[in-house]
Amino acid sequence: MTVAHISTVAFVGIEAREVDVQVHMAEAGAKEVMAIVGLADKAVAESRERVRAALHAVGLALPFKRITVNLSPADLPKEGSHYDLPIALGLLTAMGVLPAPEMAGHMAVGELSLDGAIVPVAGVLPAAIKALELERTFICPQACGPEAAWADGLEIIAAPTLVALINHLKGVQVLAAPVAKLADEAGNIPDLRDVKGQETAKRALEVAAAGGHNLLMLGPPGAGKSMLAARLPGLLPPLDAREALEVSMVQSLAGELKNGAIGRRRPFRNPHHSASMAALVGGGMRAKPGEVSLAHLGVLFLDELPEFQRTVLDSLRQPLETGETLVARANAHVRYPSRVQLVAAMNPCRCGYLSDPERACTRAPKCAGEYQGRLSGPLVDRIDLHVEVSAVSAQDLTLPPPAEGTAEVAARVAAARDRQRARYDGTAIRTNAEADGEFLEKVAKPDAAGLALLHKAVDALKLSARGYHRVLRVARTLADLEGQPAVTRPHIAEALSYRRLQTTN
């Protein structure tokens, strides 16, 4: 018979590329022989056993023929279990159970259970967007239907089992169309009102939220650094529709979209300091996204910063500068979006009590130099705001809650973000932290007094060109928080105060 065709996808980064599943049957003799070709990995090669068992579960058996399943293009690596369903549908088409002309216009993803159930898989959202682009009917597991439904205008068949899918395709029963779902984000958000004292740190947190700036907090154990970082997501504005789709595509590939529901809350990732380079920036055998990509358009919080391996931290330098991660391997070169807001916390030295007069570090200043020296100068230079978080006194802890909480600060942050959105309308820039070059000089040019102060600071603090521009970005954000059209000397002075932390290489 002729070759049966159905489409599926292979993932290269967050891009879904079409794969033509071709099934051919030829006389083989006394037993059935099935081969899957087309640069398939172990999970795809094992599909034949899952498909064989699933077909048996619905009362069908493969004929005693030589079956060849080709995944074209053959030079594109195929990974994952989502090839089970398209392979099964291709076999059913080749056997004459399903109509060949109609099936050629379908795209399918899904893993098959041995009892014929269609199991959820990762990457349904980018696959659905690819199906919409190619004008194909999209077949997926029922649990992934709400995720696929975000590809507006796409015809979707979301089936719970293989037998239900066959009945639907043959017109025996009708499966309900899935409905896009929003994630339930009504859970409690940590309130800034819970933080006693730390006014300087809270001010820096507000500035960081308003302009999307990277932030480094330095202070003794128990000062509240992690507590402050956990409250940053509550200050950030929700994702707009385009941003939510960007974030959800990465989460979909990583299998982290719960129940196929998309949310508007910005991601907050908090990896342990033992994380490897592949875990942080992406990679591994399948070049999967790392924490920096899973935090895209949100917050990447690195606690105990010097405890991370230095090579791992330095691998963040490119994503922080360019907003994307390039994972290069011998068999794969993929890009993932990585526009993150880095928030880091560290102790001043290994024991953490460098500046405490009652618990002074016995090895100061050597201990501090060695500990802070674990951070490379180029990485520290990419952090806009450096703030010292001092220990909280017992008197501060007995004070009543502050008047301002997350809601009040978030309102000022939202107003500052609105000013930036209007300023950068028509460009790819979202926040002041992304502005650079001549455009930054144009929108953040300080007055004469501020410019004179900045020039003096460049010489006194030995600021690099990157550091110079980052001071301008922070100053522009400070002006936006006040609703001021121009950057003035006080804005420059405050921005410079956030670059006082020095480390050695």
PDB file of N, CA and C in Angstrom, residues 163-228:
ATOM      1  N   VAL A 163      -8.988   4.592  22.203  1.00  0.00           N
ATOM      2  CA  VAL A 163     -10.265   4.142  21.640  1.00  0.00           C
ATOM      3  C   VAL A 163     -11.235   5.310  21.476  1.00  0.00           C
ATOM      4  N   ALA A 164     -11.237   6.252  22.420  1.00  0.00           N
ATOM      5  CA  ALA A 164     -12.096   7.432  22.296  1.00  0.00           C
ATOM      6  C   ALA A 164     -11.668   8.281  21.103  1.00  0.00           C
ATOM      7  N   LEU A 165     -10.367   8.389  20.878  1.00  0.00           N
ATOM      8  CA  LEU A 165      -9.862   9.149  19.746  1.00  0.00           C
ATOM      9  C   LEU A 165     -10.258   8.493  18.422  1.00  0.00           C
ATOM     10  N   ILE A 166     -10.130   7.158  18.351  1.00  0.00           N
ATOM     11  CA  ILE A 166     -10.516   6.455  17.123  1.00  0.00           C
ATOM     12  C   ILE A 166     -12.002   6.650  16.847  1.00  0.00           C
ATOM     13  N   ASN A 167     -12.819   6.531  17.872  1.00  0.00           N
ATOM     14  CA  ASN A 167     -14.266   6.716  17.701  1.00  0.00           C
ATOM     15  C   ASN A 167     -14.594   8.128  17.237  1.00  0.00           C
ATOM     16  N   HIS A 168     -13.884   9.112  17.775  1.00  0.00           N
ATOM     17  CA  HIS A 168     -14.117  10.503  17.361  1.00  0.00           C
ATOM     18  C   HIS A 168     -13.732  10.701  15.894  1.00  0.00           C
ATOM     19  N   LEU A 169     -12.584  10.178  15.498  1.00  0.00           N
ATOM     20  CA  LEU A 169     -12.118  10.353  14.121  1.00  0.00           C
ATOM     21  C   LEU A 169     -13.003   9.611  13.118  1.00  0.00           C
ATOM     22  N   LYS A 170     -13.676   8.544  13.563  1.00  0.00           N
ATOM     23  CA  LYS A 170     -14.570   7.792  12.686  1.00  0.00           C
ATOM     24  C   LYS A 170     -16.005   8.284  12.768  1.00  0.00           C
ATOM     25  N   GLY A 171     -16.260   9.295  13.625  1.00  0.00           N
ATOM     26  CA  GLY A 171     -17.587   9.878  13.728  1.00  0.00           C
ATOM     27  C   GLY A 171     -18.541   9.128  14.619  1.00  0.00           C
ATOM     28  N   VAL A 172     -18.044   8.176  15.415  1.00  0.00           N
ATOM     29  CA  VAL A 172     -18.905   7.389  16.285  1.00  0.00           C
ATOM     30  C   VAL A 172     -19.274   8.174  17.553  1.00  0.00           C
ATOM     31  N   GLN A 173     -18.353   8.976  18.051  1.00  0.00           N
ATOM     32  CA  GLN A 173     -18.616   9.823  19.202  1.00  0.00           C
ATOM     33  C   GLN A 173     -17.943  11.176  18.983  1.00  0.00           C
ATOM     34  N   VAL A 174     -18.332  12.152  19.797  1.00  0.00           N
ATOM     35  CA  VAL A 174     -17.778  13.504  19.666  1.00  0.00           C
ATOM     36  C   VAL A 174     -17.124  13.897  20.982  1.00  0.00           C
ATOM     37  N   LEU A 175     -15.846  14.263  20.899  1.00  0.00           N
ATOM     38  CA  LEU A 175     -15.119  14.740  22.074  1.00  0.00           C
ATOM     39  C   LEU A 175     -15.316  16.248  22.210  1.00  0.00           C
ATOM     40  N   ALA A 176     -15.551  16.697  23.416  1.00  0.00           N
ATOM     41  CA  ALA A 176     -15.762  18.126  23.660  1.00  0.00           C
ATOM     42  C   ALA A 176     -14.480  18.906  23.398  1.00  0.00           C
ATOM     43  N   ALA A 177     -14.632  20.091  22.838  1.00  0.00           N
ATOM     44  CA  ALA A 177     -13.473  20.959  22.585  1.00  0.00           C
ATOM     45  C   ALA A 177     -12.936  21.492  23.905  1.00  0.00           C
ATOM     46  N   PRO A 178     -11.631  21.503  24.087  1.00  0.00           N
ATOM     47  CA  PRO A 178     -11.065  21.995  25.350  1.00  0.00           C
ATOM     48  C   PRO A 178     -11.208  23.512  25.464  1.00  0.00           C
ATOM     49  N   VAL A 179     -11.154  23.984  26.694  1.00  0.00           N
ATOM     50  CA  VAL A 179     -11.274  25.412  26.981  1.00  0.00           C
ATOM     51  C   VAL A 179     -10.002  25.876  27.689  1.00  0.00           C
ATOM     52  N   ALA A 180      -9.456  26.994  27.249  1.00  0.00           N
ATOM     53  CA  ALA A 180      -8.236  27.530  27.862  1.00  0.00           C
ATOM     54  C   ALA A 180      -8.503  27.882  29.322  1.00  0.00           C
ATOM     55  N   LYS A 181      -7.532  27.589  30.187  1.00  0.00           N
ATOM     56  CA  LYS A 181      -7.683  27.842  31.613  1.00  0.00           C
ATOM     57  C   LYS A 181      -6.600  28.773  32.128  1.00  0.00           C
ATOM     58  N   LEU A 182      -6.977  29.610  33.072  1.00  0.00           N
ATOM     59  CA  LEU A 182      -6.019  30.439  33.800  1.00  0.00           C
ATOM     60  C   LEU A 182      -5.681  29.767  35.116  1.00  0.00           C
ATOM     61  N   ALA A 183      -4.430  29.849  35.503  1.00  0.00           N
ATOM     62  CA  ALA A 183      -4.009  29.241  36.761  1.00  0.00           C
ATOM     63  C   ALA A 183      -4.629  29.977  37.941  1.00  0.00           C
ATOM     64  N   ASP A 184      -4.958  29.231  38.978  1.00  0.00           N
ATOM     65  CA  ASP A 184      -5.484  29.819  40.202  1.00  0.00           C
ATOM     66  C   ASP A 184      -4.321  30.388  41.005  1.00  0.00           C
ATOM     67  N   GLU A 185      -4.234  31.718  41.041  1.00  0.00           N
ATOM     68  CA  GLU A 185      -3.116  32.380  41.722  1.00  0.00           C
ATOM     69  C   GLU A 185      -3.603  33.208  42.909  1.00  0.00           C
ATOM     70  N   ALA A 186      -4.650  32.698  43.521  1.00  0.00           N
ATOM     71  CA  ALA A 186      -5.238  33.434  44.638  1.00  0.00           C
ATOM     72  C   ALA A 186      -4.527  33.175  45.957  1.00  0.00           C
ATOM     73  N   GLY A 187      -3.445  32.405  45.915  1.00  0.00           N
ATOM     74  CA  GLY A 187      -2.717  32.098  47.141  1.00  0.00           C
ATOM     75  C   GLY A 187      -2.095  33.329  47.782  1.00  0.00           C
ATOM     76  N   ASN A 188      -1.709  33.192  49.028  1.00  0.00           N
ATOM     77  CA  ASN A 188      -1.135  34.313  49.765  1.00  0.00           C
ATOM     78  C   ASN A 188       0.215  34.718  49.188  1.00  0.00           C
ATOM     79  N   ILE A 189       0.382  36.012  48.965  1.00  0.00           N
ATOM     80  CA  ILE A 189       1.651  36.568  48.513  1.00  0.00           C
ATOM     81  C   ILE A 189       2.332  37.212  49.722  1.00  0.00           C
ATOM     82  N   PRO A 190       3.592  36.879  49.979  1.00  0.00           N
ATOM     83  CA  PRO A 190       4.280  37.488  51.137  1.00  0.00           C
ATOM     84  C   PRO A 190       4.221  39.009  51.076  1.00  0.00           C
ATOM     85  N   ASP A 191       3.871  39.624  52.184  1.00  0.00           N
ATOM     86  CA  ASP A 191       3.664  41.071  52.246  1.00  0.00           C
ATOM     87  C   ASP A 191       4.914  41.765  52.776  1.00  0.00           C
ATOM     88  N   LEU A 192       5.260  42.869  52.155  1.00  0.00           N
ATOM     89  CA  LEU A 192       6.409  43.657  52.582  1.00  0.00           C
ATOM     90  C   LEU A 192       6.210  44.238  53.974  1.00  0.00           C
ATOM     91  N   ARG A 193       4.958  44.287  54.400  1.00  0.00           N
ATOM     92  CA  ARG A 193       4.660  44.821  55.730  1.00  0.00           C
ATOM     93  C   ARG A 193       5.217  43.913  56.835  1.00  0.00           C
ATOM     94  N   ASP A 194       5.524  42.659  56.483  1.00  0.00           N
ATOM     95  CA  ASP A 194       6.069  41.730  57.476  1.00  0.00           C
ATOM     96  C   ASP A 194       7.514  42.045  57.840  1.00  0.00           C
ATOM     97  N   VAL A 195       8.182  42.850  57.037  1.00  0.00           N
ATOM     98  CA  VAL A 195       9.594  43.151  57.243  1.00  0.00           C
ATOM     99  C   VAL A 195       9.722  44.343  58.194  1.00  0.00           C
ATOM    100  N   LYS A 196      10.351  44.125  59.320  1.00  0.00           N
ATOM    101  CA  LYS A 196      10.566  45.193  60.297  1.00  0.00           C
ATOM    102  C   LYS A 196      11.923  45.853  60.040  1.00  0.00           C
ATOM    103  N   GLY A 197      11.946  47.186  60.070  1.00  0.00           N
ATOM    104  CA  GLY A 197      13.188  47.903  59.802  1.00  0.00           C
ATOM    105  C   GLY A 197      13.606  47.741  58.351  1.00  0.00           C
ATOM    106  N   GLN A 198      14.927  47.733  58.103  1.00  0.00           N
ATOM    107  CA  GLN A 198      15.504  47.524  56.762  1.00  0.00           C
ATOM    108  C   GLN A 198      14.949  48.503  55.724  1.00  0.00           C
ATOM    109  N   GLU A 199      14.841  49.778  56.091  1.00  0.00           N
ATOM    110  CA  GLU A 199      14.270  50.770  55.183  1.00  0.00           C
ATOM    111  C   GLU A 199      15.127  50.946  53.926  1.00  0.00           C
ATOM    112  N   THR A 200      16.445  50.919  54.085  1.00  0.00           N
ATOM    113  CA  THR A 200      17.324  51.069  52.920  1.00  0.00           C
ATOM    114  C   THR A 200      17.153  49.899  51.958  1.00  0.00           C
ATOM    115  N   ALA A 201      17.097  48.700  52.509  1.00  0.00           N
ATOM    116  CA  ALA A 201      16.932  47.511  51.670  1.00  0.00           C
ATOM    117  C   ALA A 201      15.567  47.521  50.979  1.00  0.00           C
ATOM    118  N   LYS A 202      14.538  47.946  51.672  1.00  0.00           N
ATOM    119  CA  LYS A 202      13.203  47.996  51.060  1.00  0.00           C
ATOM    120  C   LYS A 202      13.151  49.037  49.952  1.00  0.00           C
ATOM    121  N   ARG A 203      13.870  50.135  50.142  1.00  0.00           N
ATOM    122  CA  ARG A 203      13.940  51.140  49.084  1.00  0.00           C
ATOM    123  C   ARG A 203      14.641  50.557  47.854  1.00  0.00           C
ATOM    124  N   ALA A 204      15.738  49.837  48.065  1.00  0.00           N
ATOM    125  CA  ALA A 204      16.441  49.220  46.946  1.00  0.00           C
ATOM    126  C   ALA A 204      15.567  48.188  46.255  1.00  0.00           C
ATOM    127  N   LEU A 205      14.765  47.454  47.020  1.00  0.00           N
ATOM    128  CA  LEU A 205      13.860  46.461  46.446  1.00  0.00           C
ATOM    129  C   LEU A 205      12.814  47.134  45.563  1.00  0.00           C
ATOM    130  N   GLU A 206      12.306  48.275  46.004  1.00  0.00           N
ATOM    131  CA  GLU A 206      11.333  49.026  45.205  1.00  0.00           C
ATOM    132  C   GLU A 206      11.950  49.523  43.906  1.00  0.00           C
ATOM    133  N   VAL A 207      13.180  50.036  43.990  1.00  0.00           N
ATOM    134  CA  VAL A 207      13.860  50.521  42.784  1.00  0.00           C
ATOM    135  C   VAL A 207      14.112  49.363  41.820  1.00  0.00           C
ATOM    136  N   ALA A 208      14.537  48.226  42.365  1.00  0.00           N
ATOM    137  CA  ALA A 208      14.788  47.054  41.532  1.00  0.00           C
ATOM    138  C   ALA A 208      13.517  46.615  40.818  1.00  0.00           C
ATOM    139  N   ALA A 209      12.396  46.604  41.534  1.00  0.00           N
ATOM    140  CA  ALA A 209      11.123  46.195  40.929  1.00  0.00           C
ATOM    141  C   ALA A 209      10.672  47.190  39.865  1.00  0.00           C
ATOM    142  N   ALA A 210      10.867  48.471  40.125  1.00  0.00           N
ATOM    143  CA  ALA A 210      10.393  49.499  39.195  1.00  0.00           C
ATOM    144  C   ALA A 210      11.133  49.471  37.872  1.00  0.00           C
ATOM    145  N   GLY A 211      12.438  49.190  37.900  1.00  0.00           N
ATOM    146  CA  GLY A 211      13.218  49.240  36.667  1.00  0.00           C
ATOM    147  C   GLY A 211      13.703  47.908  36.155  1.00  0.00           C
ATOM    148  N   GLY A 212      13.358  46.814  36.850  1.00  0.00           N
ATOM    149  CA  GLY A 212      13.836  45.497  36.441  1.00  0.00           C
ATOM    150  C   GLY A 212      15.320  45.298  36.663  1.00  0.00           C
ATOM    151  N   HIS A 213      15.879  45.961  37.674  1.00  0.00           N
ATOM    152  CA  HIS A 213      17.326  45.933  37.898  1.00  0.00           C
ATOM    153  C   HIS A 213      17.759  44.713  38.710  1.00  0.00           C
ATOM    154  N   ASN A 214      18.994  44.276  38.470  1.00  0.00           N
ATOM    155  CA  ASN A 214      19.597  43.220  39.269  1.00  0.00           C
ATOM    156  C   ASN A 214      19.985  43.786  40.639  1.00  0.00           C
ATOM    157  N   LEU A 215      19.889  42.944  41.666  1.00  0.00           N
ATOM    158  CA  LEU A 215      20.082  43.407  43.042  1.00  0.00           C
ATOM    159  C   LEU A 215      20.936  42.397  43.810  1.00  0.00           C
ATOM    160  N   LEU A 216      21.915  42.921  44.551  1.00  0.00           N
ATOM    161  CA  LEU A 216      22.741  42.095  45.428  1.00  0.00           C
ATOM    162  C   LEU A 216      22.631  42.630  46.849  1.00  0.00           C
ATOM    163  N   MET A 217      22.221  41.755  47.778  1.00  0.00           N
ATOM    164  CA  MET A 217      22.103  42.130  49.186  1.00  0.00           C
ATOM    165  C   MET A 217      23.207  41.454  49.982  1.00  0.00           C
ATOM    166  N   LEU A 218      23.915  42.229  50.791  1.00  0.00           N
ATOM    167  CA  LEU A 218      25.012  41.722  51.608  1.00  0.00           C
ATOM    168  C   LEU A 218      24.719  42.014  53.063  1.00  0.00           C
ATOM    169  N   GLY A 219      24.776  40.982  53.894  1.00  0.00           N
ATOM    170  CA  GLY A 219      24.511  41.193  55.302  1.00  0.00           C
ATOM    171  C   GLY A 219      24.681  39.924  56.099  1.00  0.00           C
ATOM    172  N   PRO A 220      24.678  40.017  57.427  1.00  0.00           N
ATOM    173  CA  PRO A 220      24.895  38.854  58.294  1.00  0.00           C
ATOM    174  C   PRO A 220      23.724  37.876  58.229  1.00  0.00           C
ATOM    175  N   PRO A 221      23.918  36.652  58.698  1.00  0.00           N
ATOM    176  CA  PRO A 221      22.814  35.682  58.716  1.00  0.00           C
ATOM    177  C   PRO A 221      21.645  36.186  59.541  1.00  0.00           C
ATOM    178  N   GLY A 222      20.425  35.936  59.066  1.00  0.00           N
ATOM    179  CA  GLY A 222      19.239  36.314  59.810  1.00  0.00           C
ATOM    180  C   GLY A 222      18.829  37.759  59.678  1.00  0.00           C
ATOM    181  N   ALA A 223      19.476  38.513  58.797  1.00  0.00           N
ATOM    182  CA  ALA A 223      19.140  39.929  58.655  1.00  0.00           C
ATOM    183  C   ALA A 223      17.865  40.139  57.843  1.00  0.00           C
ATOM    184  N   GLY A 224      17.418  39.120  57.106  1.00  0.00           N
ATOM    185  CA  GLY A 224      16.179  39.245  56.334  1.00  0.00           C
ATOM    186  C   GLY A 224      16.375  39.323  54.835  1.00  0.00           C
ATOM    187  N   LYS A 225      17.526  38.899  54.340  1.00  0.00           N
ATOM    188  CA  LYS A 225      17.798  38.993  52.890  1.00  0.00           C
ATOM    189  C   LYS A 225      16.847  38.098  52.085  1.00  0.00           C
ATOM    190  N   SER A 226      16.709  36.863  52.514  1.00  0.00           N
ATOM    191  CA  SER A 226      15.813  35.944  51.808  1.00  0.00           C
ATOM    192  C   SER A 226      14.359  36.389  51.944  1.00  0.00           C
ATOM    193  N   MET A 227      14.021  36.928  53.088  1.00  0.00           N
ATOM    194  CA  MET A 227      12.669  37.417  53.335  1.00  0.00           C
ATOM    195  C   MET A 227      12.326  38.564  52.385  1.00  0.00           C
ATOM    196  N   LEU A 228      13.274  39.445  52.179  1.00  0.00           N
ATOM    197  CA  LEU A 228      13.071  40.560  51.252  1.00  0.00           C
ATOM    198  C   LEU A 228      12.933  40.052  49.816  1.00  0.00           C
TER     199      LEU A 228
END
